[in-house]
GROMACS .gro file of C-alpha atoms in nm:
model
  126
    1UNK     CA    1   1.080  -1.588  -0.389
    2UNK     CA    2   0.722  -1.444  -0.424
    3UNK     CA    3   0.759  -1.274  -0.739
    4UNK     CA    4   0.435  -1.361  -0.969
    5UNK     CA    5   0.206  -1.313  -0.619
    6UNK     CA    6   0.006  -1.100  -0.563
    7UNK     CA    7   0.172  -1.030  -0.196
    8UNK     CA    8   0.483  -0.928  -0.388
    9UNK     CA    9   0.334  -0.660  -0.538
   10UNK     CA   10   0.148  -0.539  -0.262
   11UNK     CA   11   0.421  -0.497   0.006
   12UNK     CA   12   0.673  -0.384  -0.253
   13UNK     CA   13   0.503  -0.149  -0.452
   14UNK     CA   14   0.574  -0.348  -0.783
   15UNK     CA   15   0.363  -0.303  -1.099
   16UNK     CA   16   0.123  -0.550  -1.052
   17UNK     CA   17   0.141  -0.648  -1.409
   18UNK     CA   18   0.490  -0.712  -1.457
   19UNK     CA   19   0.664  -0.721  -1.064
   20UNK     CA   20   0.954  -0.504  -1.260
   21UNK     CA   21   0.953  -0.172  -1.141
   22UNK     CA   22   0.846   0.045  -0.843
   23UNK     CA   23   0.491   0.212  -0.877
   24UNK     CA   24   0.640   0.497  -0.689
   25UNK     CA   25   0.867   0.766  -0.813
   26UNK     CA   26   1.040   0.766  -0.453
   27UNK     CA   27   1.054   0.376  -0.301
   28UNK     CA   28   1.071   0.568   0.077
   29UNK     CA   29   0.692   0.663   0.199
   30UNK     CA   30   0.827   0.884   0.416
   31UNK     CA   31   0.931   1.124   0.171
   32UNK     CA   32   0.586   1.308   0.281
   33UNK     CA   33   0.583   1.518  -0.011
   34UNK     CA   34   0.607   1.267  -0.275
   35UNK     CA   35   0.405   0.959  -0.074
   36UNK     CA   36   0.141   0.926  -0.335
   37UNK     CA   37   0.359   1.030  -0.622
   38UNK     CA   38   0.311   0.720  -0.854
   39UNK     CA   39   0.459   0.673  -1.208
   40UNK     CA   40   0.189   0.719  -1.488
   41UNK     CA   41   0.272   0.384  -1.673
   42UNK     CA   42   0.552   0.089  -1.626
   43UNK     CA   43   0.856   0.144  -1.812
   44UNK     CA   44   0.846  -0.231  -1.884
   45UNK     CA   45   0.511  -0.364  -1.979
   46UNK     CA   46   0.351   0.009  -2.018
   47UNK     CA   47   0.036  -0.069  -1.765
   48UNK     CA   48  -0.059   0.271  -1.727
   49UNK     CA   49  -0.129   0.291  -1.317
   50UNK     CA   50  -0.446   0.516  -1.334
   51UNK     CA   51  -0.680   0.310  -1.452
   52UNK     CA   52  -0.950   0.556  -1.472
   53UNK     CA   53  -0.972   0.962  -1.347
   54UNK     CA   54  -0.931   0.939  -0.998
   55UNK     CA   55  -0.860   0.564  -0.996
   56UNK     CA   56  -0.700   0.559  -0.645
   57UNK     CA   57  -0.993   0.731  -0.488
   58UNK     CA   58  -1.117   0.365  -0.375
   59UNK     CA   59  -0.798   0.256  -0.181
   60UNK     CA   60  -0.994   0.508   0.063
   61UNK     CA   61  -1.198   0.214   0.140
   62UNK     CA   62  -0.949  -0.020   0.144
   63UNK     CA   63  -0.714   0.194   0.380
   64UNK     CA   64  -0.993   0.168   0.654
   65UNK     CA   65  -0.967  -0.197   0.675
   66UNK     CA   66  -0.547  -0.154   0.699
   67UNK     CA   67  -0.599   0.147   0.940
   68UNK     CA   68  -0.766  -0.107   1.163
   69UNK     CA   69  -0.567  -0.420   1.074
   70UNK     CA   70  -0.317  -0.162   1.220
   71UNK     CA   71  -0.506  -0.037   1.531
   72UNK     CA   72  -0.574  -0.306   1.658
   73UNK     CA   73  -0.292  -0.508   1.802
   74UNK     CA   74  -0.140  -0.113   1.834
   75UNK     CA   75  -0.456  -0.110   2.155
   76UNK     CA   76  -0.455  -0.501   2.230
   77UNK     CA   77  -0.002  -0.447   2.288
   78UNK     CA   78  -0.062  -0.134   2.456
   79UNK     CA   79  -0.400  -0.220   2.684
   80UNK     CA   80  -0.358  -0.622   2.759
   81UNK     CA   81   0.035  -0.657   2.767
   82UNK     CA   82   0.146  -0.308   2.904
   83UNK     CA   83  -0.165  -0.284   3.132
   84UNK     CA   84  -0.216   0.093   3.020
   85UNK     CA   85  -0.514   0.248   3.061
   86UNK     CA   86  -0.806   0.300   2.761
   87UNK     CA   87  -0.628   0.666   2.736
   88UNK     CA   88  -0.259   0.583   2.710
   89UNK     CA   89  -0.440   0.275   2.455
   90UNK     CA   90  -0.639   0.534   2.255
   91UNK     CA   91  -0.284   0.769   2.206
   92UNK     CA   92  -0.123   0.386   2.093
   93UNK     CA   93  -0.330   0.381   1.843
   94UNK     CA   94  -0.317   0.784   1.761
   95UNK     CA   95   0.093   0.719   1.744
   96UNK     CA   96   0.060   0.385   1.553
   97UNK     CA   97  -0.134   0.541   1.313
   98UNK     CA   98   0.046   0.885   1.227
   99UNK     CA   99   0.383   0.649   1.258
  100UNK     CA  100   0.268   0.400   0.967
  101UNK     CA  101   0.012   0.648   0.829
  102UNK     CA  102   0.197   0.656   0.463
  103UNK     CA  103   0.296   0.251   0.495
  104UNK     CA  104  -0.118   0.244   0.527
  105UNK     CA  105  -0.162   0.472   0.233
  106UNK     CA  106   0.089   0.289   0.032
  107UNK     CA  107  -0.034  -0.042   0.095
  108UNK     CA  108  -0.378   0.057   0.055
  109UNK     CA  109  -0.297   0.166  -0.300
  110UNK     CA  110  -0.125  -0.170  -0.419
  111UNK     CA  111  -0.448  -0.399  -0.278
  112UNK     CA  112  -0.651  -0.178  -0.444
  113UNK     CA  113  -0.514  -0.202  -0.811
  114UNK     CA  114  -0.427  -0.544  -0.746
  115UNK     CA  115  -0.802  -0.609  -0.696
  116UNK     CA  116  -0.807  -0.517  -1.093
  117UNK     CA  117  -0.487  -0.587  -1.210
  118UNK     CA  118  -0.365  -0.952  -1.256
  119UNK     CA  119  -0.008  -1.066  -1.298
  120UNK     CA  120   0.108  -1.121  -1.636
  121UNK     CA  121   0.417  -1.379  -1.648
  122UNK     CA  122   0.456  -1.336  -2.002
  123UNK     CA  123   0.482  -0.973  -2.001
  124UNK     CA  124   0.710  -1.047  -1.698
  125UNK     CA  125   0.945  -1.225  -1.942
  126UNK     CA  126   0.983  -0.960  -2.168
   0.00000   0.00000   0.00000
């Protein structure tokens, strides 16, 4: 249904070229050891994934804006629903964060080479 957005891509780790194929060599993120094991190119439209040595090095920035986007309703659930105290809010948001930790590290990679990477619907076609 949102194939050929940019959304698709980002939450399912497509190439953001194409939307054929996984980025990933293992689709689960909680595989620790191979979390940020990403194919070098697309087997279908051959968009090589590092753009540039050390490429991904920017979804650093990007992951601090999901790391919050994450936080925050972790401490706003856990403070102004459960009535918990800053404490028990501050280990929310420790939890949150090592529970989703490589969903943020995941996502933050696809926003980041979708910020340079368009969608192609005539590659997508071929």
């Amino acid at each position: 249904m949102l194939k050929g957005t940019k959304i698709y891509s980002i939450f399912m780790g497509a190439c953001p070229k194409c939307h054929q194929e996984s980025m990933y060599q293992t689709k689960n993120p909680y595989v620790l050891r191979d979390v940020l094991k990403i194919n070098d190119n697309c087997s279908h439209c051959k968009l090589q994934y590092r753009l540039e040595p050390s490429f991904f090095y920017g979804s650093m920035y990007v992951s601090y804006g999901v790391g919050i986007a994450f936080a925050v309703p972790a401490f706003l659930i856990s403070h102004l629903v459960f009535k918990s105290s800053l404490i028990t809010a501050f280990i929310a948001i420790v939890a949150t964060m090592a529970v989703f930790g490589p969903i943020i590290m995941r996502l933050s990679r696809n926003i980041w080479i979708n910020m340079f990477v368009a969608y192609d619907k005539n590659t997508a076609k071929k």
